[in-house]
Amino acid sequence: MNVGIKGFGAYAPSKVIDNAYFESFLDTSDEWISKMTGIKERRWAADDEDTSDMAYEASVKAIEDAGIQAEDIDMIMVATSTGDYPFPTVANMLQERLGTKKVATMDQLAACSGFMYAMINAKQFIQSGDYHNILVVGADKLSKITDLSDRSTAVLFGDGAGAAVIGEVSEGHGILSYELGSDGSGGKYLYQDQETHKIVMNGREVFKFAVRIMGEASTKAVEKAGLTADDIDMFVPHQANIRIMESARLRLGIPEEKMSVSVDQFGNTSAASIPLSIAQELENGKIQDGDTLVLVGFGGSLTWGAITLKWGK
Ligand code: ACO
């Protein structure tokens, strides 16, 4: 059975925060942020707009794009580190708000690799034959857990959501291979503090880890699919830092024009980052039916996930 993306949608809040915003209260500059991260601006959700609201907006688009109704969804998975509450889960809230049947719902936490993990989880349920249309969402409101007094993290993060309806797709489409992993010994380098509830990061350690793992995980996924770098039409890395993305691209041997870059507009949106980048390329007509994509994420805990897939249904 070919399992892939039957419908897709993404959502970014309208409030744009440029780099100059941080210059008024932090010892930083647009020049430093642009040069060291590639980020020019990010979107922050409004105070009354939470993760479930962004997830809902992306989900409506994905369901419409799949050409199905909400009642056709038979499971909901949401990858997020910033759910509105620990419970009810965002997936649970979506069940009611979208008006699906009383289907199974779950949030999954693998930080910025979350969308990769949820897609692969959904794939197993579809392949079992028991489920047909699983709504997979990556949504994060990192602005609510960002420490604005810490210049080394404050400038990095943004908010957004992306959604995909995962199900059976036709021959020549769908997920070809994947690679998932984690290394709990790295948890101390990137975590949410239990008292402040803010992100704490050792940027240098995360940087070193990310450079190695993005290259390794995507190379393994490409090999497992029996492909080489020449077969890849679009490389969509987690949009954390342009320097990390560039080094992963070079390790994989992908030309510059085949790497999706949206970090300049959105910063690091965690589980929403890969889908927001895909949405950008779809809008620009740079992803076409049958194209071979490599998606690769890494994140806190530490976790990673890479997928090769043929785009389309
Ligand atoms: N403006 C100005 N200077 C800064 C800023 C800033 N915003 N942030 C850090 N600096 C300073 C540091 O204080 C340090 O100054 P010092 O030398 O006087 O001590 C100097 O810049 C160099 O700092 P480093 O941390 O060594 O710089 P580095 O080259 O590592 O870049 C960065 C920092 C951009 C944060 C980088 O480490 C990075 O991108 N790391 C990975 C981060 C990441 O991807 N995290 C997300 C993971 S995904 C998830 O799950 C949320």
XYZ file of C-alpha atoms and ligand atoms in Angstrom:
364
model
C 0.000 0.000 0.000
C 1.298 3.493 -0.874
C 0.748 5.841 2.060
C 1.134 9.563 1.563
C -0.312 13.048 1.829
C -3.859 13.299 0.442
C -4.421 16.885 1.533
C -2.251 19.651 2.916
C -2.572 23.054 4.558
C -0.587 25.519 6.678
C -1.258 28.607 8.717
C 0.916 31.433 10.034
C -0.381 34.182 12.340
C -0.557 37.672 10.856
C 1.596 39.485 13.451
C 5.110 39.979 12.023
C 7.997 40.506 14.439
C 11.124 41.774 12.689
C 14.668 41.611 14.057
C 14.706 45.319 14.899
C 12.005 44.637 17.516
C 14.581 42.894 19.742
C 17.100 45.735 19.471
C 15.008 47.870 21.849
C 15.380 45.546 24.856
C 18.231 43.108 24.106
C 21.913 43.558 23.308
C 21.468 42.266 19.761
C 21.127 43.548 16.201
C 19.388 42.756 12.945
C 22.866 42.242 11.464
C 23.856 39.591 14.060
C 20.542 37.728 13.838
C 20.490 37.702 10.016
C 24.123 36.637 9.683
C 24.135 33.999 12.436
C 20.674 32.457 11.875
C 19.264 33.584 8.512
C 16.138 34.834 10.313
C 14.731 38.198 9.187
C 11.326 38.002 10.818
C 8.967 35.587 12.545
C 5.209 35.435 13.212
C 3.813 35.529 16.718
C 0.272 34.514 17.525
C -1.951 37.031 19.304
C -2.440 36.604 23.073
C -5.865 35.054 22.544
C -4.700 32.794 19.681
C -3.398 29.513 21.043
C -1.848 26.412 19.462
C -5.257 24.779 18.915
C -6.486 27.848 16.982
C -3.549 27.679 14.569
C -3.922 23.880 14.310
C -7.593 24.334 13.445
C -6.864 26.811 10.638
C -4.294 24.492 9.034
C -6.568 21.443 9.468
C -9.526 23.043 7.696
C -7.276 23.733 4.691
C -5.851 20.187 4.665
C -9.294 18.559 4.837
C -10.556 20.762 2.023
C -7.450 20.044 -0.061
C -8.014 16.297 0.424
C -11.531 16.691 -0.975
C -13.084 14.974 2.038
C -15.361 16.008 4.903
C -14.428 16.269 8.582
C -16.535 13.153 9.273
C -14.229 11.147 6.980
C -11.292 11.708 9.383
C -10.818 8.588 11.483
C -7.942 9.642 13.755
C -6.251 12.911 14.764
C -2.607 13.257 15.786
C -1.070 16.581 16.765
C 2.667 17.081 17.099
C 3.242 19.916 19.546
C 5.388 20.948 22.507
C 3.082 23.856 23.325
C -0.435 22.469 23.615
C -3.004 24.842 25.128
C -3.142 22.487 28.161
C -1.409 19.216 29.059
C -4.970 17.892 28.735
C -7.306 18.205 26.969
C -4.878 17.610 24.128
C -4.899 19.809 21.033
C -6.006 16.748 19.037
C -8.935 16.320 21.409
C -9.907 19.971 21.018
C -9.715 19.636 17.219
C -12.054 16.639 17.298
C -14.827 18.820 18.678
C -14.024 21.966 16.748
C -13.701 20.259 13.349
C -16.835 18.213 13.999
C -15.280 14.850 13.232
C -16.819 11.627 14.539
C -15.748 10.651 18.084
C -12.424 9.349 16.748
C -9.159 8.535 18.548
C -7.046 11.608 19.245
C -3.512 12.041 20.556
C -0.827 14.690 20.938
C 2.740 13.591 20.301
C 5.803 15.250 21.697
C 9.078 15.012 19.809
C 9.784 18.774 19.755
C 10.838 19.996 16.302
C 10.884 16.427 14.911
C 7.224 16.036 15.880
C 5.699 16.312 12.418
C 8.054 13.581 11.146
C 7.181 11.288 14.067
C 3.434 11.838 13.671
C 3.515 11.226 9.912
C 5.286 7.912 10.418
C 2.949 6.903 13.238
C -0.013 7.668 10.996
C 1.541 5.604 8.208
C 1.503 2.493 10.433
C -2.195 2.910 11.286
C -3.075 3.353 7.602
C -1.035 0.300 6.617
C -2.832 -1.778 9.241
C -5.946 -1.305 7.124
C -7.927 -0.156 10.183
C -7.735 3.597 9.382
C -8.130 5.549 6.143
C -7.799 9.299 6.702
C -5.591 10.411 9.579
C -5.272 14.116 10.238
C -1.661 14.868 11.208
C -0.948 18.366 12.491
C 2.281 20.097 13.514
C 1.499 23.212 15.561
C 3.478 25.289 18.015
C 3.167 28.600 19.791
C 6.806 28.890 20.839
C 6.364 32.573 21.663
C 4.626 31.556 24.891
C 7.647 29.546 26.106
C 10.367 31.872 24.794
C 12.506 33.683 27.371
C 12.587 37.251 26.059
C 15.417 38.152 28.424
C 17.776 35.591 26.822
C 19.207 36.976 23.570
C 20.555 33.581 22.483
C 17.038 32.071 22.246
C 14.590 35.009 22.131
C 15.356 35.824 18.508
C 15.018 32.281 17.167
C 11.422 31.202 17.595
C 8.065 31.787 15.942
C 4.515 30.399 15.820
C 2.573 28.463 13.171
C 0.849 25.270 12.094
C 0.723 22.770 9.252
C -1.589 19.844 8.595
C -1.744 16.813 6.332
C -4.383 14.182 5.711
C -2.464 10.908 5.580
C -3.968 7.979 3.729
C -3.607 5.613 0.794
C -2.321 7.301 -2.360
C -1.895 6.089 -5.938
C 1.088 4.310 -7.467
C 4.161 6.574 -7.770
C 3.220 8.653 -4.721
C 3.681 8.481 -0.963
C 6.302 7.763 1.675
C 9.261 5.765 0.361
C 11.403 5.502 3.499
C 12.077 7.036 6.877
C 14.615 7.262 9.662
C 13.670 8.166 13.245
C 15.846 8.350 16.341
C 16.623 10.010 19.631
C 19.490 10.533 22.056
C 18.272 11.225 25.583
C 21.765 12.189 26.741
C 21.268 15.478 24.854
C 18.185 16.472 26.845
C 20.295 18.769 28.992
C 21.157 20.913 25.963
C 17.600 21.892 25.034
C 14.638 21.704 27.391
C 11.704 23.559 28.880
C 12.526 24.708 32.390
C 10.064 23.319 34.920
C 9.853 26.506 36.956
C 9.911 29.261 34.341
C 8.299 27.111 31.602
C 10.721 28.790 29.163
C 13.105 27.212 26.643
C 16.688 26.737 27.862
C 19.304 25.955 25.241
C 23.017 25.378 24.874
C 23.188 26.736 21.330
C 26.670 25.487 20.510
C 25.923 21.879 21.539
C 22.581 21.860 19.714
C 24.275 23.328 16.656
C 26.939 20.570 16.584
C 24.333 17.861 17.096
C 22.018 19.308 14.435
C 24.707 19.610 11.777
C 25.685 15.949 12.227
C 22.231 14.440 12.610
C 20.453 16.330 9.808
C 23.050 15.084 7.322
C 23.132 11.534 8.711
C 19.370 11.019 9.046
C 18.553 12.355 5.601
C 21.370 10.358 3.973
C 20.043 7.175 5.617
C 16.477 7.887 4.515
C 17.613 8.510 0.930
C 19.667 5.284 0.919
C 16.777 3.277 2.371
C 14.628 4.511 -0.533
C 17.296 3.198 -2.937
C 17.907 6.730 -4.216
C 20.850 9.113 -4.498
C 21.071 12.872 -4.008
C 20.565 13.335 -7.771
C 17.050 11.913 -7.460
C 15.936 14.569 -4.963
C 13.786 17.406 -6.302
C 13.343 19.295 -3.024
C 15.135 19.120 0.329
C 12.987 20.459 3.186
C 15.032 20.685 6.400
C 13.757 21.874 9.772
C 14.039 25.663 9.600
C 16.149 26.335 12.705
C 19.189 28.148 11.397
C 20.358 28.702 7.802
C 23.904 27.646 8.716
C 22.695 24.269 10.045
C 20.486 23.798 6.969
C 23.337 24.684 4.589
C 25.681 22.221 6.178
C 23.065 19.433 6.001
C 22.458 20.275 2.349
C 26.155 20.074 1.549
C 26.536 16.771 3.403
C 23.670 15.339 1.391
C 25.039 16.777 -1.875
C 21.939 18.759 -2.854
C 22.293 21.931 -4.971
C 21.295 25.226 -3.353
C 18.222 25.792 -5.509
C 16.725 22.504 -4.322
C 16.658 23.427 -0.630
C 13.509 24.974 0.810
C 14.248 28.086 2.868
C 11.525 29.792 4.905
C 13.508 30.399 8.107
C 13.981 34.007 6.959
C 10.224 34.632 7.215
C 9.125 32.355 10.040
C 12.133 31.603 12.247
C 12.023 28.265 14.051
C 8.397 27.161 14.452
C 9.222 23.679 15.785
C 6.637 21.079 14.642
C 5.170 23.587 12.152
C 8.471 24.363 10.487
C 8.625 21.652 7.801
C 4.948 21.991 6.790
C 5.207 25.805 6.601
C 8.180 25.393 4.283
C 6.333 22.850 2.113
C 3.394 25.277 1.894
C 5.723 28.012 0.662
C 7.171 25.782 -2.080
C 3.700 24.636 -3.164
C 2.621 28.255 -3.440
C 5.704 29.072 -5.529
C 5.056 26.065 -7.775
C 8.374 24.523 -6.773
C 6.819 21.220 -5.628
C 4.978 19.336 -8.351
C 3.054 16.076 -8.475
C 5.475 13.125 -8.413
C 8.443 15.149 -7.103
C 10.792 13.387 -4.686
C 11.109 15.236 -1.371
C 13.423 14.711 1.579
C 12.064 16.109 4.845
C 14.345 16.179 7.885
C 13.798 17.462 11.392
C 15.756 17.601 14.641
C 14.782 18.937 18.009
C 14.850 18.979 21.760
C 15.204 15.813 23.820
C 17.181 15.250 21.380
C 15.175 13.711 18.553
C 15.406 13.427 14.779
C 13.369 12.198 11.850
C 13.791 12.093 8.076
C 11.326 11.020 5.388
C 11.641 10.589 1.634
C 8.379 10.776 -0.238
C 6.891 11.219 -3.670
C 4.591 14.218 -3.528
C 0.950 13.876 -4.577
C -2.045 11.606 -4.213
N 22.693 38.788 19.464
C 23.998 39.088 19.657
N 24.865 38.223 20.184
C 24.401 36.996 20.544
C 23.056 36.626 20.375
C 22.182 37.580 19.810
N 20.868 37.333 19.600
N 22.907 35.361 20.824
C 24.093 34.945 21.247
N 25.005 35.940 21.097
C 26.418 35.948 21.457
C 26.746 35.016 22.590
O 26.393 35.579 23.840
C 28.236 34.844 22.419
O 28.852 35.957 22.991
P 30.225 35.774 23.819
O 31.197 35.221 22.805
O 30.498 37.162 24.257
O 29.911 34.824 24.907
C 28.411 34.922 20.902
O 27.194 35.498 20.380
C 28.627 33.571 20.275
O 27.643 32.677 20.821
P 27.531 31.196 20.367
O 26.364 30.589 21.078
O 28.831 30.499 20.435
O 27.213 31.440 18.826
P 26.798 30.409 17.756
O 27.658 30.542 16.575
O 26.666 29.038 18.343
O 25.336 30.932 17.354
C 23.072 30.288 17.779
C 24.310 30.991 18.300
C 22.572 31.054 16.561
C 21.999 30.256 18.824
C 23.484 28.870 17.345
O 24.173 28.254 18.400
C 22.339 27.994 16.970
O 21.602 28.282 16.045
N 22.213 26.833 17.641
C 21.179 25.881 17.342
C 19.906 26.405 17.852
C 18.732 25.606 17.406
O 18.623 25.238 16.286
N 17.833 25.375 18.361
C 16.575 24.869 18.086
C 16.472 23.405 18.203
S 14.908 22.925 17.767
C 13.833 22.815 19.097
O 13.532 21.726 19.511
C 13.222 24.045 19.701
